[in-house]
Amino acid sequence: MCDHPRATFHVCCRRPLDVAAVLGQLTQTTANFSVDFFLPSAEAMIRAAVPWLPAATTLFVNATEYRLLNQVVDCGTLPQVVVTDGPRAAVVRSFGRQVASAVPPPHAVHEVSGAGDTLAGTFLAHRSLGATTTQALAEATAAASRYVAAPSLPIPAPRRG
């Protein structure tokens, strides 16, 4: 792991990640880290991550993952949880209390794969630049909404030049 005093990490907890090794090491350092999950493996990964989740600065979950999370950990012990719900309002909870909410702007949906990554990356980037939680969530939901509205790239992508 990086020993830089301001190191920050984002971890996607999905199979085949060794959750104990990665989150255990991050928890032992002074680094800030955020965590998200991938729905097909979320139940197992959330259960495996429970001991380290209160040390994470931010967790990113969708509404289904939030219900799973709430079954295995007291969400009131978590510093920040960003909960998304597709086209419905995304909320940020800090130690169990809602502190921000943003409804994504309406767009026709072309592709949803990657929307969560877009939201998490945008939220974290804005927070790192000093935006408030409310501002960061608004920017993140708008970015994710634009992402899902963009036409999919052809695979393989066309060659340039």
Short mmCIF file of C-alpha atoms in Angstrom, two decimals:
data_model
loop_
_atom_site.label_atom_id
_atom_site.label_comp_id
_atom_site.label_asym_id
_atom_site.label_seq_id
_atom_site.Cartn_x
_atom_site.Cartn_y
_atom_site.Cartn_z
CA MET A 1 0.00 0.00 0.00
CA CYS A 2 0.98 3.59 -0.51
CA ASP A 3 2.43 5.40 2.51
CA HIS A 4 1.58 8.89 1.23
CA PRO A 5 -0.11 10.82 4.06
CA ARG A 6 -3.01 11.92 1.83
CA ALA A 7 -3.46 8.64 -0.04
CA THR A 8 -7.05 7.83 -0.91
CA PHE A 9 -8.34 4.56 -2.35
CA HIS A 10 -11.60 3.36 -3.84
CA VAL A 11 -12.31 -0.36 -3.63
CA CYS A 12 -14.93 -2.24 -5.59
CA CYS A 13 -15.78 -5.27 -3.47
CA ARG A 14 -16.66 -7.92 -5.99
CA ARG A 15 -15.51 -11.46 -6.57
CA PRO A 16 -12.71 -12.52 -6.62
CA LEU A 17 -11.43 -9.74 -4.31
CA ASP A 18 -9.88 -10.90 -1.04
CA VAL A 19 -11.88 -8.43 1.05
CA ALA A 20 -10.10 -9.21 4.32
CA ALA A 21 -6.65 -8.66 2.85
CA VAL A 22 -7.47 -5.42 1.03
CA LEU A 23 -9.76 -3.72 3.54
CA GLY A 24 -7.74 -5.03 6.47
CA GLN A 25 -4.58 -3.44 5.08
CA LEU A 26 -6.33 -0.15 4.28
CA THR A 27 -7.77 0.00 7.78
CA GLN A 28 -4.28 -0.42 9.27
CA THR A 29 -2.94 2.55 7.30
CA THR A 30 -3.89 6.21 7.62
CA ALA A 31 -5.30 6.20 4.08
CA ASN A 32 -8.89 7.18 3.41
CA PHE A 33 -10.85 4.65 1.42
CA SER A 34 -14.30 4.29 -0.06
CA VAL A 35 -16.07 1.09 -1.02
CA ASP A 36 -18.70 0.00 -3.49
CA PHE A 37 -20.25 -3.34 -4.37
CA PHE A 38 -21.42 -5.24 -7.45
CA LEU A 39 -24.96 -6.56 -7.08
CA PRO A 40 -24.35 -10.18 -8.24
CA SER A 41 -21.76 -10.69 -5.47
CA ALA A 42 -22.94 -7.98 -3.05
CA GLU A 43 -24.44 -10.20 -0.37
CA ALA A 44 -21.27 -12.26 0.10
CA MET A 45 -18.96 -9.24 -0.24
CA ILE A 46 -20.95 -7.08 2.19
CA ARG A 47 -20.88 -9.87 4.77
CA ALA A 48 -17.13 -10.31 4.28
CA ALA A 49 -16.50 -6.55 4.55
CA VAL A 50 -18.53 -5.87 7.71
CA PRO A 51 -15.56 -5.59 10.14
CA TRP A 52 -13.95 -2.83 8.06
CA LEU A 53 -16.95 -0.86 6.80
CA PRO A 54 -17.05 1.64 9.71
CA ALA A 55 -13.48 2.66 8.76
CA ALA A 56 -14.47 3.53 5.19
CA THR A 57 -15.05 7.21 4.48
CA THR A 58 -17.88 6.48 2.03
CA LEU A 59 -19.85 3.43 0.92
CA PHE A 60 -21.68 3.40 -2.40
CA VAL A 61 -24.67 1.06 -2.67
CA ASN A 62 -27.85 0.79 -4.67
CA ALA A 63 -31.20 0.40 -2.90
CA THR A 64 -31.05 -3.41 -2.96
CA GLU A 65 -27.49 -3.44 -1.62
CA TYR A 66 -28.50 -0.96 1.10
CA ARG A 67 -31.16 -3.40 2.32
CA LEU A 68 -28.50 -6.15 2.44
CA LEU A 69 -26.08 -3.83 4.22
CA ASN A 70 -28.70 -2.85 6.78
CA GLN A 71 -29.26 -6.54 7.62
CA VAL A 72 -25.65 -7.13 8.67
CA VAL A 73 -24.39 -3.81 10.06
CA ASP A 74 -25.85 -0.93 12.03
CA CYS A 75 -25.84 1.76 9.34
CA GLY A 76 -25.81 4.33 12.14
CA THR A 77 -22.13 3.42 12.66
CA LEU A 78 -21.15 4.27 9.08
CA PRO A 79 -19.69 7.72 8.35
CA GLN A 80 -21.22 8.09 4.90
CA VAL A 81 -23.40 5.89 2.70
CA VAL A 82 -24.48 7.00 -0.78
CA VAL A 83 -27.62 5.11 -1.80
CA THR A 84 -28.75 5.18 -5.43
CA ASP A 85 -32.04 3.97 -6.82
CA GLY A 86 -31.95 4.28 -10.60
CA PRO A 87 -34.03 7.26 -11.76
CA ARG A 88 -35.31 7.91 -8.23
CA ALA A 89 -33.61 10.14 -5.65
CA ALA A 90 -30.10 9.26 -4.52
CA VAL A 91 -29.45 9.97 -0.85
CA VAL A 92 -26.43 10.35 1.38
CA ARG A 93 -26.70 9.09 4.94
CA SER A 94 -24.16 10.06 7.59
CA PHE A 95 -24.25 7.86 10.69
CA GLY A 96 -27.76 6.78 9.70
CA ARG A 97 -29.15 10.28 9.16
CA GLN A 98 -30.02 11.58 5.68
CA VAL A 99 -27.84 14.62 4.91
CA ALA A 100 -28.36 15.06 1.16
CA SER A 101 -30.68 14.01 -1.64
CA ALA A 102 -30.66 14.54 -5.40
CA VAL A 103 -32.99 13.36 -8.13
CA PRO A 104 -31.18 12.53 -11.38
CA PRO A 105 -32.30 14.61 -14.34
CA PRO A 106 -34.58 12.56 -16.60
CA HIS A 107 -32.92 11.07 -19.68
CA ALA A 108 -33.74 8.19 -21.99
CA VAL A 109 -31.69 5.19 -20.92
CA HIS A 110 -29.36 3.47 -23.39
CA GLU A 111 -26.86 1.74 -21.11
CA VAL A 112 -26.79 1.38 -17.32
CA SER A 113 -23.56 -0.60 -16.92
CA GLY A 114 -21.05 1.86 -15.50
CA ALA A 115 -23.59 4.34 -14.12
CA GLY A 116 -22.63 3.52 -10.53
CA ASP A 117 -18.93 3.92 -11.31
CA THR A 118 -19.66 7.27 -12.95
CA LEU A 119 -21.64 8.39 -9.93
CA ALA A 120 -19.02 7.26 -7.41
CA GLY A 121 -16.10 8.76 -9.32
CA THR A 122 -17.87 12.07 -9.84
CA PHE A 123 -18.97 12.25 -6.20
CA LEU A 124 -15.47 11.49 -4.91
CA ALA A 125 -13.83 13.92 -7.33
CA HIS A 126 -16.11 16.78 -6.32
CA ARG A 127 -15.69 16.05 -2.60
CA SER A 128 -11.90 16.02 -3.04
CA LEU A 129 -12.15 19.49 -4.60
CA GLY A 130 -14.06 20.85 -1.61
CA ALA A 131 -17.68 20.52 -2.77
CA THR A 132 -20.30 19.97 -0.11
CA THR A 133 -22.00 16.61 0.09
CA THR A 134 -25.14 18.11 -1.46
CA GLN A 135 -23.18 19.68 -4.34
CA ALA A 136 -21.19 16.51 -4.98
CA LEU A 137 -24.34 14.35 -5.01
CA ALA A 138 -26.08 16.70 -7.44
CA GLU A 139 -23.08 16.63 -9.79
CA ALA A 140 -22.76 12.85 -9.45
CA THR A 141 -26.41 12.11 -10.20
CA ALA A 142 -26.31 14.46 -13.19
CA ALA A 143 -23.15 12.78 -14.53
CA ALA A 144 -24.63 9.29 -14.09
CA SER A 145 -27.82 10.41 -15.81
CA ARG A 146 -25.85 11.78 -18.77
CA TYR A 147 -23.84 8.55 -18.88
CA VAL A 148 -26.88 6.28 -19.15
CA ALA A 149 -28.33 8.51 -21.88
CA ALA A 150 -25.24 8.33 -24.09
CA PRO A 151 -25.39 5.85 -26.98
CA SER A 152 -23.38 2.71 -26.38
CA LEU A 153 -20.01 2.42 -28.05
CA PRO A 154 -19.84 -0.26 -30.73
CA ILE A 155 -17.71 -3.26 -29.86
CA PRO A 156 -15.18 -3.44 -31.27
CA ALA A 157 -14.82 0.34 -31.43
CA PRO A 158 -14.18 1.76 -34.89
CA ARG A 159 -10.54 2.45 -35.70
CA ARG A 160 -9.44 6.04 -35.96
CA GLY A 161 -7.11 7.49 -38.57
#
